[in-house]
Short mmCIF file of C-alpha atoms in Angstrom, two decimals:
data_model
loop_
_atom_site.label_atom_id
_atom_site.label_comp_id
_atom_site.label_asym_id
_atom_site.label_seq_id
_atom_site.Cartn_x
_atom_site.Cartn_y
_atom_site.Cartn_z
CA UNK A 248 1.02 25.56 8.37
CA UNK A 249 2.88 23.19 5.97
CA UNK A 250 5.41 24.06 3.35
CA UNK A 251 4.68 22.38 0.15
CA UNK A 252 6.51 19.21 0.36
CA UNK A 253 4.53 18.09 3.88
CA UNK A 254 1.28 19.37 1.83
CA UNK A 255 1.83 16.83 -1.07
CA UNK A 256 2.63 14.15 1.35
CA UNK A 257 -0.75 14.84 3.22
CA UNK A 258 -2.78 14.40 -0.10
CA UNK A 259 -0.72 11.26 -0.08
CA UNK A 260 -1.67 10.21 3.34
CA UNK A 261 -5.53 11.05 2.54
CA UNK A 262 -5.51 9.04 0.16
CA UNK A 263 -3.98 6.32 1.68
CA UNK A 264 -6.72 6.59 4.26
CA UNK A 265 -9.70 6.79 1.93
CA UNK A 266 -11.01 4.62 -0.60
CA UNK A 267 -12.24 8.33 -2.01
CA UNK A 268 -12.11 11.77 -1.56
CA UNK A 269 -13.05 14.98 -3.40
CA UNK A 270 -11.20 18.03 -4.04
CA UNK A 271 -13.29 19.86 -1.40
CA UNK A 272 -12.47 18.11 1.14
CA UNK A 273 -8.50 17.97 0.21
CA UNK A 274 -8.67 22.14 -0.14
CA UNK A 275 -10.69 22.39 3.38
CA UNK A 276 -8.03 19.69 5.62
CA UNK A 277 -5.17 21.91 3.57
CA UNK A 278 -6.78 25.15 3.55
CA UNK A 279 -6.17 25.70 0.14
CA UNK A 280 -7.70 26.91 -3.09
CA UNK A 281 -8.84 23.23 -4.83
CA UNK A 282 -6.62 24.88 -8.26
CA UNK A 283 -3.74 24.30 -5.21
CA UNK A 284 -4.84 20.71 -4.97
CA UNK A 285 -4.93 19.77 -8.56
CA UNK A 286 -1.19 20.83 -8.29
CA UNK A 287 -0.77 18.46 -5.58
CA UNK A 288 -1.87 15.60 -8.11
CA UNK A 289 -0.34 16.24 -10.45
CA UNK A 290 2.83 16.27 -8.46
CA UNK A 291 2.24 13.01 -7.23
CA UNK A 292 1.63 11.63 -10.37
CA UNK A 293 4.46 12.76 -11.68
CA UNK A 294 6.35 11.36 -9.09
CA UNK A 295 4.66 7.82 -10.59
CA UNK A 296 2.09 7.75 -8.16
CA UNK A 297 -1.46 6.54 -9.93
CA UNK A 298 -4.17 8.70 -8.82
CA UNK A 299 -7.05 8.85 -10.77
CA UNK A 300 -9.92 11.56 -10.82
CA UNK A 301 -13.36 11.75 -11.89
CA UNK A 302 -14.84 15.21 -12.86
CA UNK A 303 -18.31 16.86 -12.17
CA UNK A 304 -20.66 17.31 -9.18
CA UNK A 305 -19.71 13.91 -7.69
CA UNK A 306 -15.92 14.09 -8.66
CA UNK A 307 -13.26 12.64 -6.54
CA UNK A 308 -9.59 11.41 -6.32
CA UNK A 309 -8.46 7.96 -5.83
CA UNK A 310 -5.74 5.56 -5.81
CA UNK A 311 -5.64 3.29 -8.66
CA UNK A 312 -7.36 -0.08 -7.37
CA UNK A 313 -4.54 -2.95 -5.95
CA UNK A 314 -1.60 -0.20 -5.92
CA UNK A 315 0.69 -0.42 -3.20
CA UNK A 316 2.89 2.72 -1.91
CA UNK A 317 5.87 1.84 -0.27
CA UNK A 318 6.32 4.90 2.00
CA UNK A 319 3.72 4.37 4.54
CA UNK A 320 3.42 7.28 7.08
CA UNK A 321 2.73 6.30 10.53
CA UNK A 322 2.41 8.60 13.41
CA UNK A 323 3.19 7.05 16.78
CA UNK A 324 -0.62 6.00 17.44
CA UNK A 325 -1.06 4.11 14.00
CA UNK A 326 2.51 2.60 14.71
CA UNK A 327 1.78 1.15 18.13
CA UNK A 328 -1.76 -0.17 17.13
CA UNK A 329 -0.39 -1.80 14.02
CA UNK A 330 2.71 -3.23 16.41
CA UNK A 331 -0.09 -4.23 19.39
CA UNK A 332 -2.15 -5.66 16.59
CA UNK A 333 0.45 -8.00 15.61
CA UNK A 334 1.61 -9.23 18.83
CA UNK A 335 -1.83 -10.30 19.33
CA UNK A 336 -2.79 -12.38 16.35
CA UNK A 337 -2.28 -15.48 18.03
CA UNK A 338 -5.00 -14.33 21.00
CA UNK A 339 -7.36 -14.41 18.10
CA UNK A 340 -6.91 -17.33 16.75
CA UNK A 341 -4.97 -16.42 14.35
CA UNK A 342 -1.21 -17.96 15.75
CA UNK A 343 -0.60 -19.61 12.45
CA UNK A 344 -0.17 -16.82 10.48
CA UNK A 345 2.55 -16.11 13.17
CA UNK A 346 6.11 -15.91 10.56
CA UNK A 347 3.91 -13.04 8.58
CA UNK A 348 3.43 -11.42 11.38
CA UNK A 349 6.89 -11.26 12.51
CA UNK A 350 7.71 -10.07 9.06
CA UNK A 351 5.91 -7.21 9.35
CA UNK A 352 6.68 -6.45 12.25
CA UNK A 353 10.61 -6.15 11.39
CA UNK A 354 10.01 -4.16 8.04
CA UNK A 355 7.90 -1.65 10.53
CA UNK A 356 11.28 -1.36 12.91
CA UNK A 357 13.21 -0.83 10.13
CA UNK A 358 11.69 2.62 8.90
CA UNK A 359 10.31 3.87 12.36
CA UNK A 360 12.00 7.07 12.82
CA UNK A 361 14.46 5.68 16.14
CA UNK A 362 13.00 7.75 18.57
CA UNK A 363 9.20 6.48 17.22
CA UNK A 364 10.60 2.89 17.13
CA UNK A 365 12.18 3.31 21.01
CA UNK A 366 8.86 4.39 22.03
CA UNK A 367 7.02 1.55 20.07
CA UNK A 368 8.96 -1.16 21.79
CA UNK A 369 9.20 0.36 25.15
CA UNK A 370 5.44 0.02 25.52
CA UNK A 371 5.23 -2.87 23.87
CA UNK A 372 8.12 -4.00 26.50
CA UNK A 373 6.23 -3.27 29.24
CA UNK A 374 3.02 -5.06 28.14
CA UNK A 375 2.06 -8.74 28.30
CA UNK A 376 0.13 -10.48 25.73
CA UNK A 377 -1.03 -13.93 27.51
CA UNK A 378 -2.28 -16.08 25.05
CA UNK A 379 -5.76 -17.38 26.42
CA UNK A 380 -5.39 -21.49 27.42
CA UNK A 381 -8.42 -22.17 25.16
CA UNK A 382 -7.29 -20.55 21.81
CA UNK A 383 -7.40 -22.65 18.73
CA UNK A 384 -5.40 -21.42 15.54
CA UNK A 385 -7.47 -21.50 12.52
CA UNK A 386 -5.58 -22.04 9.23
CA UNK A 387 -5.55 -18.00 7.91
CA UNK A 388 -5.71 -19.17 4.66
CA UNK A 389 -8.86 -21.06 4.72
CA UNK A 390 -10.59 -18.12 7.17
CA UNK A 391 -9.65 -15.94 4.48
CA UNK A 392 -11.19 -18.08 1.40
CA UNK A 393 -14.38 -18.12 3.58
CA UNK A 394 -14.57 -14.76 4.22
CA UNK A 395 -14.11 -14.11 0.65
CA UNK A 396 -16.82 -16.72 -0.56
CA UNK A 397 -19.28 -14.78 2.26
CA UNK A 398 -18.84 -11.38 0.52
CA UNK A 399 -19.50 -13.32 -2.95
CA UNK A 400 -22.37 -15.17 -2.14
CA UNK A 401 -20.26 -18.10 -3.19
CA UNK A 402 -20.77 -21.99 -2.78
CA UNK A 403 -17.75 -23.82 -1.26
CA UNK A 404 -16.78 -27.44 -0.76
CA UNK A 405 -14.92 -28.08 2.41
CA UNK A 406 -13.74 -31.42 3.99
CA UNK A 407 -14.87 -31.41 7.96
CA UNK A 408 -14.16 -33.44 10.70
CA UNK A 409 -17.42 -34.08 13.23
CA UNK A 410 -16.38 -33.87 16.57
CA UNK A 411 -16.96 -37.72 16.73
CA UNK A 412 -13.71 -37.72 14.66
CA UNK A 413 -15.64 -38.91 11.06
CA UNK A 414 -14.46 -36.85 8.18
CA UNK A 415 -17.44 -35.72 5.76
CA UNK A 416 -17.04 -34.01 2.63
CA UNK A 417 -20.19 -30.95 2.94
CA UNK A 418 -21.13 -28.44 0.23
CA UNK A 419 -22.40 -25.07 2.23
CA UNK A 420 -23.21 -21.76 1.73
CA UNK A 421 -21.49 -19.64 4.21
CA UNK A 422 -23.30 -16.75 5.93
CA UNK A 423 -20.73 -15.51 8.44
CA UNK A 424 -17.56 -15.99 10.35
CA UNK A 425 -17.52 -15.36 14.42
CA UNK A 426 -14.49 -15.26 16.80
CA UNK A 427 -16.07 -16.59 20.20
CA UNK A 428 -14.37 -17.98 23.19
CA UNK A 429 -11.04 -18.50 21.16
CA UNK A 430 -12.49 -20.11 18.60
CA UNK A 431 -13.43 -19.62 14.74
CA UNK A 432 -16.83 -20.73 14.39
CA UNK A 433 -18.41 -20.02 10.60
CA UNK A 434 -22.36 -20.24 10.11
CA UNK A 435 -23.63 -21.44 6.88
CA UNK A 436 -26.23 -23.60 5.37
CA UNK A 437 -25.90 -27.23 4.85
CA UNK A 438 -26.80 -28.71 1.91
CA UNK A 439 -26.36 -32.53 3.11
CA UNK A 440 -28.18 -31.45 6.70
CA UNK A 441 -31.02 -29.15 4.88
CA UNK A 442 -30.41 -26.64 7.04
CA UNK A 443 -28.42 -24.30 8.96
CA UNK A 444 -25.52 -25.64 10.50
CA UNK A 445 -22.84 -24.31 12.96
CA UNK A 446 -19.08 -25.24 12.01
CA UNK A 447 -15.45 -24.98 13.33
CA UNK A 448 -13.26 -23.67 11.20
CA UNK A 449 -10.24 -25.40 12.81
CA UNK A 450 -11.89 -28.57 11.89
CA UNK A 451 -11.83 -27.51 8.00
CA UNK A 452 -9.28 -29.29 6.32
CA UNK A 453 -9.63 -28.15 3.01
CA UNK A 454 -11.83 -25.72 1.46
CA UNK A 455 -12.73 -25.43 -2.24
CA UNK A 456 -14.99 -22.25 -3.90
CA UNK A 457 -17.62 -23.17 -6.34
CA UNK A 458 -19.20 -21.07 -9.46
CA UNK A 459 -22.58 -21.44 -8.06
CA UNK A 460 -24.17 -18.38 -6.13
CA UNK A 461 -26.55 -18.24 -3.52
CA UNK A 462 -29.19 -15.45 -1.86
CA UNK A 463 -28.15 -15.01 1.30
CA UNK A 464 -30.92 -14.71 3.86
CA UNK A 465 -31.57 -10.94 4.76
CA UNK A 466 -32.08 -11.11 8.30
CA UNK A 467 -29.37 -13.64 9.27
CA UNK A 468 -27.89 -12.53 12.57
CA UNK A 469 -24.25 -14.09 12.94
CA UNK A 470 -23.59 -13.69 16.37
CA UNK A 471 -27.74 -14.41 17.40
CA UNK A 472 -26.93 -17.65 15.68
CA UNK A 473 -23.80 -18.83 17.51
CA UNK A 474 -25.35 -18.08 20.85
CA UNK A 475 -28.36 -20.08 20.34
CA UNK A 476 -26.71 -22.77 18.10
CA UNK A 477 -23.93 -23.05 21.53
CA UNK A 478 -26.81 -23.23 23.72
CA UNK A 479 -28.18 -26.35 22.30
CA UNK A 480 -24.88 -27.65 21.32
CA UNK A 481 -25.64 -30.78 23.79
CA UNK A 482 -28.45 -33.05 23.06
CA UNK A 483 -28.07 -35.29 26.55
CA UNK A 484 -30.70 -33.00 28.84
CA UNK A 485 -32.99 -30.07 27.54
CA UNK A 486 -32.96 -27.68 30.32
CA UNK A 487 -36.13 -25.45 30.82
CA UNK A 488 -36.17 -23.02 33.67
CA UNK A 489 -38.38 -20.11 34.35
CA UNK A 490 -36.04 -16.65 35.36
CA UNK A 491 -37.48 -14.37 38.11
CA UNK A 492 -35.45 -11.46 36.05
CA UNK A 493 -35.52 -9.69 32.77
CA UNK A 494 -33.94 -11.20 29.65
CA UNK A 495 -31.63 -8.20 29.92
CA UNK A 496 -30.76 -8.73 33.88
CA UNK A 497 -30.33 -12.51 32.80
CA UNK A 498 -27.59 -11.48 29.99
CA UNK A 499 -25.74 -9.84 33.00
CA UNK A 500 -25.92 -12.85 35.08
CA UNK A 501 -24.85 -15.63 32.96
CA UNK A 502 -21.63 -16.29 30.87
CA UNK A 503 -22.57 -15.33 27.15
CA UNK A 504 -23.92 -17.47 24.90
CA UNK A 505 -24.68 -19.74 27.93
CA UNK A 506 -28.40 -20.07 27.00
CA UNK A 507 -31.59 -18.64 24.48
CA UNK A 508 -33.87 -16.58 26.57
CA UNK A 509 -36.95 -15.87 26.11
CA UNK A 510 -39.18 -13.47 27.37
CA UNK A 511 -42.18 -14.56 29.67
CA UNK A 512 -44.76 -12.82 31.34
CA UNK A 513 -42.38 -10.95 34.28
CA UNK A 514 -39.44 -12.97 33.70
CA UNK A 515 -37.90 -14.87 31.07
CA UNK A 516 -37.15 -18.64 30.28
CA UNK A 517 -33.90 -19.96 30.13
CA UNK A 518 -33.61 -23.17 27.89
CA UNK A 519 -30.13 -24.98 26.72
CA UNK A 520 -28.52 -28.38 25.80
CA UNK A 521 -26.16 -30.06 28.72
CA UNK A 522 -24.84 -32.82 29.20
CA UNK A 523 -23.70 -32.38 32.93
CA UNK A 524 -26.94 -30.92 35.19
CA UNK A 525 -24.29 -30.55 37.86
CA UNK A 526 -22.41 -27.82 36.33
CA UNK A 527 -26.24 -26.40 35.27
CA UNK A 528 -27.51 -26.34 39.21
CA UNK A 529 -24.19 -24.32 40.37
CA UNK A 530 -24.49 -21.60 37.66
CA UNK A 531 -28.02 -21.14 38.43
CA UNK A 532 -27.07 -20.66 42.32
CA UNK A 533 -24.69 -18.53 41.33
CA UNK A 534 -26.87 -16.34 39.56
CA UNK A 535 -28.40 -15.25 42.28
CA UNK A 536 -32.46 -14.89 41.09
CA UNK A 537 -35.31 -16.81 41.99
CA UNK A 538 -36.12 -19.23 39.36
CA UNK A 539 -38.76 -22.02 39.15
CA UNK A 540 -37.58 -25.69 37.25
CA UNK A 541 -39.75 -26.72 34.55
CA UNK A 542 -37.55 -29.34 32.99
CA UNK A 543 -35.96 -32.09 33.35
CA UNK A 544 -37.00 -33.28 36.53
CA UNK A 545 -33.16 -34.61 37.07
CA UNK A 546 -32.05 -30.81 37.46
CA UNK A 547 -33.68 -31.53 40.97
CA UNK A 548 -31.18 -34.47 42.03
CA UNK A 549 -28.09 -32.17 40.66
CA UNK A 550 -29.18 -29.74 43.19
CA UNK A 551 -29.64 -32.50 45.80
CA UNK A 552 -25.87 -33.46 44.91
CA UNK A 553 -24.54 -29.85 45.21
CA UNK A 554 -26.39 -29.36 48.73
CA UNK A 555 -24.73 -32.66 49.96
CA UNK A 556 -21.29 -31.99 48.92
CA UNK A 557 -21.26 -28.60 50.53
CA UNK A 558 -22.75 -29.85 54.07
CA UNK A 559 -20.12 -32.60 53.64
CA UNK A 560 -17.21 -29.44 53.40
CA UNK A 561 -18.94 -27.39 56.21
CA UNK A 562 -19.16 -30.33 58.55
CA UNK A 563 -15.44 -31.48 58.03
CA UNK A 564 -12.99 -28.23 57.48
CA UNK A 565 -9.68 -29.11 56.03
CA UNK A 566 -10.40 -32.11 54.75
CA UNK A 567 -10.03 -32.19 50.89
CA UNK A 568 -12.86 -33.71 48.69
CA UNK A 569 -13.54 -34.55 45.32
CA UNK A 570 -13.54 -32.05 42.92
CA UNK A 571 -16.69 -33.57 40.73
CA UNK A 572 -19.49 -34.59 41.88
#
């Protein structure tokens, strides 16, 4: 199997890979006696590496908490993930972070193996990462003071601008953060609003953690909560329509997050904020399931509108129109 040498390496990697492990488990992957794998420790710590043990039914090995190995081992999946991974920070919102990125992505070159490294950048070569039209960077450092303040149960400060443009100064207490449609998007209670608010986090421009903890509600659902706070992210028309289709066939038949739906006797109701009835009446055609219009009555003069452009297109081919109606 493995001489010696590749053995105490493979503790090394196994611990690298764990935030625990026992001596069991290190003997079985090695198939060795665990007095072989105490031998194995203590060879790495004499070679300065700080792994610590506890003894007894529930003993393990670890790494000594905030150590950092220099030799990572990468095999050539781990290497092209961690390479793909990189290349594609800025699809996630993530493009400021961009000159780390690149930093790491030159030490990784530098101690790939070359015939690991040619095959790394050959795929990655041969690959094309478009950046999505819609994406908007997120300062990294403020995502990351969030997410730390979630996992904390931490109060924060944070300067936002409303999408009106007026800055406000809100204390919040954040529940979650949610990549969606290219965008950041943290949910967290409001202590000016009273109530649970949906934020951008590219419209945070500063971000301060308080002392003060808070409970966290149990059953908060992060991504439940964008979708329905989306929804009814437009106050100009309350749409109410009445699905001839599951809430489950629905999901399949509009874009996500487009609406809450709610189950009702053999269909479901589909309710939302818009501010353009137009663009409501075409997605509903589109959807291709009877449906029955329960409000506002104005959804029935955006239909009226779509009907008349496209008789106006079918009676005069070639002929451009407008592209709004």
């Amino acid at each position: 199997m493995y001489d010696p040498s590749m053995r105490v390496l493979t503790v090394l990697e196994l611990l690298q890979a764990r935030e625990r492990v026992t001596g069991k488990q290190l003997a079985d992957h090695l198939e060795v006696s665990d007095r072989t794998v105490q031998r194995y420790i203590l060879r790495l710590q004499d070679l300065g590496v700080p792994v610590e043990s506890t003894r007894g039914p529930g003993g393990y090995y670890r790494l000594k908490p905030g150590f950092r190995i220099p030799p990572l081992m990468f095999d050539a999946g781990e290497a092209l993930a961690v390479s793909i991974g990189l290349d594609a920070l800025g699809s996630i919102g993530l493009g400021t972070i961009a000159p780390a990125a690149e930093s790491a992505k030159s030490k990784l070159e530098r101690v790939l193996p070359l015939p690991l490294r040619e095959r790394v950048n050959a795929v990655r070569a041969a690959m094309v990462l478009e950046r999505p039209r819609r994406t908007v960077d997120a300062d990294s450092s403020i995502l990351s003071t969030l997410a730390m303040a979630i996992y904390q149960h931490r109060r924060t400060r944070i300067a936002y601008q409303r999408h009106d443009g007026r800055a406000t100064v809100r204390t919040i207490e954040p529940y979650g953060l949610m990549l969606h449609n290219s965008r950041w998007f943290l949910g967290a209670y409001c202590t000016l609003r009273r109530g649970q608010r949906l934020f951008r986090v590219d419209r945070i421009a500063s971000i301060e953690t308080e002392h003060e903890p808070f409970d966290p509600p149990q059953d908060f659902d992060m991504r439940e909560f964008v979708y329905r706070s989306l929804a009814y992210a437009s106050d100009d028309w309350k749409v109410e329509v009445w699905l001839d289709c599951s809430v489950d066939d629905a999901l399949r038949r509009f874009p996500v997050a487009y609406a809450e739906l709610i189950p009702d006797g053999d269909g479901c109701v589909l309710k939302r904020g818009s501010d353009d009835l137009v663009d409501v009446a075409m997605t509903l055609l589109f959807a291709g399931v009877h449906f029955e219009i329960r409000r506002p009555d104005e959804l029935y003069d955006a239909f009226r509108r779509v009907g008349e452009r496209a008789a106006a297109i079918a009676d005069r081919p070639g002929v451009l129109h407008p592209g709004r109606l």
